[in-house]
């Protein structure tokens, strides 16, 4: 049995949390270390079921704290790093960009440096399709791994900056890295500031759903379970130094997404409220995942099956998101929206 130590950063968040659960269950022979500082987006209640398993460990730490992170690497001698920890919400980056540079850029450099000093087998950096900027509405165009980086928001600029540091650590020091650039995720434990969980929670409570502009911007949706499998494939099979795009091939306008949820819950479209557009709002994202598919990955969820599963999950787990929206989230919501 091969015993490996894996550091997952941001494993109390949405995608990192799903990935930790996936890895703990799939690889009992691996030891999974979840390092997270627990910002507003991190919560550990989701991990109650795996906490008792011997191969899961939680360490509360800030990835920006160089001494803490370097000591942890010295002590544990990780084989793999899968780096999710980030400030992830575009709207928050528009109102408060500074923390995005701290966490997403400086935090990534701290981890890269720690990984370089102790030596690791693989560093997987979880990035985003937003680093490529936006596409127009021509449905035949897609982001490939060779599309130039042209980020538009402070969030995507901070992620693109971190991607460049990851690339530089490979080119300069030979650090074995992969960068993944994924489209919009959805699924269990999605924080209700993002479009899909925000819509589901507000429709379930009969409150207005804010849609930016005319709702015609397009996103490509990937179920988070499919994303976890893709990262597993890149971790074990990705060629050092390579970038892999990950997409769901499920392009929808925001209005289509919101209407699908309203219809599935049997509510009225009068709940939709068109509000002032997001500044610098990217028109469309769409991904060409051919390179990753050549490593044997394929998504298993269609948007139709995934969105119903996600709605049902939110109905069964309403305690989880109701606890979130009753706290400091209300202050954020009232500042962000005037509805
Ligand atoms: P999230 O906001 O749900 O979770 C982020 C996690 O990182 C939280 O648990 C938070 O506590 C932790 N964190 C933040 N700052 C930290 C710090 N300084 N030190 C330690 N931990 C810290 O994010 P998510 O949506 O799960 O996204 C995870 C990653 O995937 C991000 O890097 C994001 O850029 C990328 N990504 C997200 C999507 C998406 O659709 N959500 C798509 C593509 C890529
Ligand atoms: O593409 C990957 C990215 O997807 C990730 O890198 C980001 O971390 C993740 O947050 C997500 O970014 P988006 O900005 O695309 O996701 P969000 O859910 O915030 O918005 C999706 C679309 O819905 C976008 O066009 C803006 C619109 N929207 C969003 C909110 C929150 C609304 O119309 N109303 C809203 O209230």
PDB file of C-alpha atoms and ligand atoms in Angstrom, residues 15 87-91 127-131 155-156 159 182-185 190 192-199 209-213 215-221 254-255 258 275 277-278 281-283 285 332-333 336-337, ligand 2:
ATOM      1  CA  UNK A  15     -14.817  22.840  -3.902  1.00  0.00           C
ATOM      2  CA  UNK A  87     -10.891  34.617  -2.011  1.00  0.00           C
ATOM      3  CA  UNK A  88     -13.270  33.405  -4.693  1.00  0.00           C
ATOM      4  CA  UNK A  89     -16.160  35.834  -5.198  1.00  0.00           C
ATOM      5  CA  UNK A  90     -15.927  38.340  -8.070  1.00  0.00           C
ATOM      6  CA  UNK A  91     -18.375  40.830  -6.501  1.00  0.00           C
ATOM      7  CA  UNK A 127      -7.210  28.209 -11.041  1.00  0.00           C
ATOM      8  CA  UNK A 128     -10.130  29.421 -13.093  1.00  0.00           C
ATOM      9  CA  UNK A 129     -11.268  29.984 -16.669  1.00  0.00           C
ATOM     10  CA  UNK A 130     -11.745  33.656 -15.707  1.00  0.00           C
ATOM     11  CA  UNK A 131      -8.003  34.255 -16.177  1.00  0.00           C
ATOM     12  CA  UNK A 155     -10.404  38.401  -8.609  1.00  0.00           C
ATOM     13  CA  UNK A 156      -9.358  37.011 -11.995  1.00  0.00           C
ATOM     14  CA  UNK A 159      -5.725  34.306  -9.961  1.00  0.00           C
ATOM     15  CA  UNK A 182     -12.177  25.265 -14.467  1.00  0.00           C
ATOM     16  CA  UNK A 183     -15.532  26.748 -15.397  1.00  0.00           C
ATOM     17  CA  UNK A 184     -18.334  27.566 -12.911  1.00  0.00           C
ATOM     18  CA  UNK A 185     -18.941  24.822 -10.358  1.00  0.00           C
ATOM     19  CA  UNK A 190     -21.953  25.958  -2.537  1.00  0.00           C
ATOM     20  CA  UNK A 192     -25.081  31.165  -1.086  1.00  0.00           C
ATOM     21  CA  UNK A 193     -23.386  34.315  -2.409  1.00  0.00           C
ATOM     22  CA  UNK A 194     -22.941  32.652  -5.844  1.00  0.00           C
ATOM     23  CA  UNK A 195     -25.684  32.640  -8.485  1.00  0.00           C
ATOM     24  CA  UNK A 196     -27.028  29.074  -8.199  1.00  0.00           C
ATOM     25  CA  UNK A 197     -27.152  28.632  -4.396  1.00  0.00           C
ATOM     26  CA  UNK A 198     -28.274  32.257  -3.996  1.00  0.00           C
ATOM     27  CA  UNK A 199     -31.180  31.596  -6.354  1.00  0.00           C
ATOM     28  CA  UNK A 209     -33.649  36.879  -6.974  1.00  0.00           C
ATOM     29  CA  UNK A 210     -31.218  39.576  -8.209  1.00  0.00           C
ATOM     30  CA  UNK A 211     -30.211  39.084 -11.867  1.00  0.00           C
ATOM     31  CA  UNK A 212     -27.489  41.395 -13.184  1.00  0.00           C
ATOM     32  CA  UNK A 213     -28.233  43.434 -16.320  1.00  0.00           C
ATOM     33  CA  UNK A 215     -29.404  38.081 -17.502  1.00  0.00           C
ATOM     34  CA  UNK A 216     -27.870  37.319 -20.915  1.00  0.00           C
ATOM     35  CA  UNK A 217     -24.290  36.636 -19.754  1.00  0.00           C
ATOM     36  CA  UNK A 218     -23.301  33.013 -20.284  1.00  0.00           C
ATOM     37  CA  UNK A 219     -21.494  30.642 -17.939  1.00  0.00           C
ATOM     38  CA  UNK A 220     -20.487  26.991 -18.430  1.00  0.00           C
ATOM     39  CA  UNK A 221     -21.596  24.880 -15.447  1.00  0.00           C
ATOM     40  CA  UNK A 254     -27.954  33.408 -16.227  1.00  0.00           C
ATOM     41  CA  UNK A 255     -31.637  33.979 -16.916  1.00  0.00           C
ATOM     42  CA  UNK A 258     -32.596  31.176 -12.697  1.00  0.00           C
ATOM     43  CA  UNK A 275     -30.661  44.794 -10.963  1.00  0.00           C
ATOM     44  CA  UNK A 277     -25.090  45.105 -13.840  1.00  0.00           C
ATOM     45  CA  UNK A 278     -21.802  43.908 -12.293  1.00  0.00           C
ATOM     46  CA  UNK A 281     -19.152  41.828 -16.241  1.00  0.00           C
ATOM     47  CA  UNK A 282     -17.579  39.118 -18.447  1.00  0.00           C
ATOM     48  CA  UNK A 283     -19.968  38.193 -21.267  1.00  0.00           C
ATOM     49  CA  UNK A 285     -17.053  31.658 -20.622  1.00  0.00           C
ATOM     50  CA  UNK A 332     -23.013  41.636   2.948  1.00  0.00           C
ATOM     51  CA  UNK A 333     -26.288  41.053   1.097  1.00  0.00           C
ATOM     52  CA  UNK A 336     -24.412  44.354  -2.322  1.00  0.00           C
ATOM     53  CA  UNK A 337     -28.074  44.543  -3.360  1.00  0.00           C
TER      54      UNK A 337
HETATM   55  O1  LIG B   2     -15.756  30.647 -14.015  1.00  0.00           O
HETATM   56  C1  LIG B   2     -15.241  30.232 -12.799  1.00  0.00           C
HETATM   57  C2  LIG B   2     -15.602  31.207 -11.714  1.00  0.00           C
HETATM   58  O2  LIG B   2     -16.990  31.032 -11.464  1.00  0.00           O
HETATM   59  C3  LIG B   2     -14.791  31.021 -10.441  1.00  0.00           C
HETATM   60  O3  LIG B   2     -13.444  31.298 -10.707  1.00  0.00           O
HETATM   61  C4  LIG B   2     -15.303  31.949  -9.324  1.00  0.00           C
HETATM   62  O4  LIG B   2     -14.624  31.666  -8.121  1.00  0.00           O
HETATM   63  C5  LIG B   2     -16.781  31.681  -9.140  1.00  0.00           C
HETATM   64  O5  LIG B   2     -17.299  32.574  -8.159  1.00  0.00           O
HETATM   65  C6  LIG B   2     -17.534  31.859 -10.454  1.00  0.00           C
HETATM   66  O6  LIG B   2     -17.502  33.239 -10.866  1.00  0.00           O
HETATM   67  P1  LIG B   2     -18.795  33.955 -11.497  1.00  0.00           P
HETATM   68  O7  LIG B   2     -18.650  35.403 -11.314  1.00  0.00           O
HETATM   69  O8  LIG B   2     -19.054  33.450 -12.875  1.00  0.00           O
HETATM   70  O9  LIG B   2     -19.933  33.307 -10.537  1.00  0.00           O
HETATM   71  P2  LIG B   2     -21.204  33.996  -9.817  1.00  0.00           P
HETATM   72  O10 LIG B   2     -22.015  32.867  -9.250  1.00  0.00           O
HETATM   73  O11 LIG B   2     -20.824  35.098  -8.931  1.00  0.00           O
HETATM   74  O12 LIG B   2     -21.999  34.602 -11.045  1.00  0.00           O
HETATM   75  C7  LIG B   2     -22.439  33.779 -12.123  1.00  0.00           C
HETATM   76  C8  LIG B   2     -23.148  34.685 -13.108  1.00  0.00           C
HETATM   77  O13 LIG B   2     -24.370  35.144 -12.507  1.00  0.00           O
HETATM   78  C9  LIG B   2     -22.362  35.918 -13.487  1.00  0.00           C
HETATM   79  O14 LIG B   2     -22.583  36.218 -14.860  1.00  0.00           O
HETATM   80  C10 LIG B   2     -22.970  37.023 -12.616  1.00  0.00           C
HETATM   81  C11 LIG B   2     -24.413  36.577 -12.445  1.00  0.00           C
HETATM   82  N1  LIG B   2     -25.030  36.933 -11.160  1.00  0.00           N
HETATM   83  C12 LIG B   2     -24.380  36.612 -10.015  1.00  0.00           C
HETATM   84  C13 LIG B   2     -24.895  36.953  -8.781  1.00  0.00           C
HETATM   85  C14 LIG B   2     -24.154  36.616  -7.513  1.00  0.00           C
HETATM   86  C15 LIG B   2     -26.253  37.567 -11.127  1.00  0.00           C
HETATM   87  O15 LIG B   2     -26.871  37.831 -12.189  1.00  0.00           O
HETATM   88  N2  LIG B   2     -26.786  37.897  -9.906  1.00  0.00           N
HETATM   89  C16 LIG B   2     -26.150  37.650  -8.735  1.00  0.00           C
HETATM   90  O16 LIG B   2     -26.681  37.994  -7.659  1.00  0.00           O
END
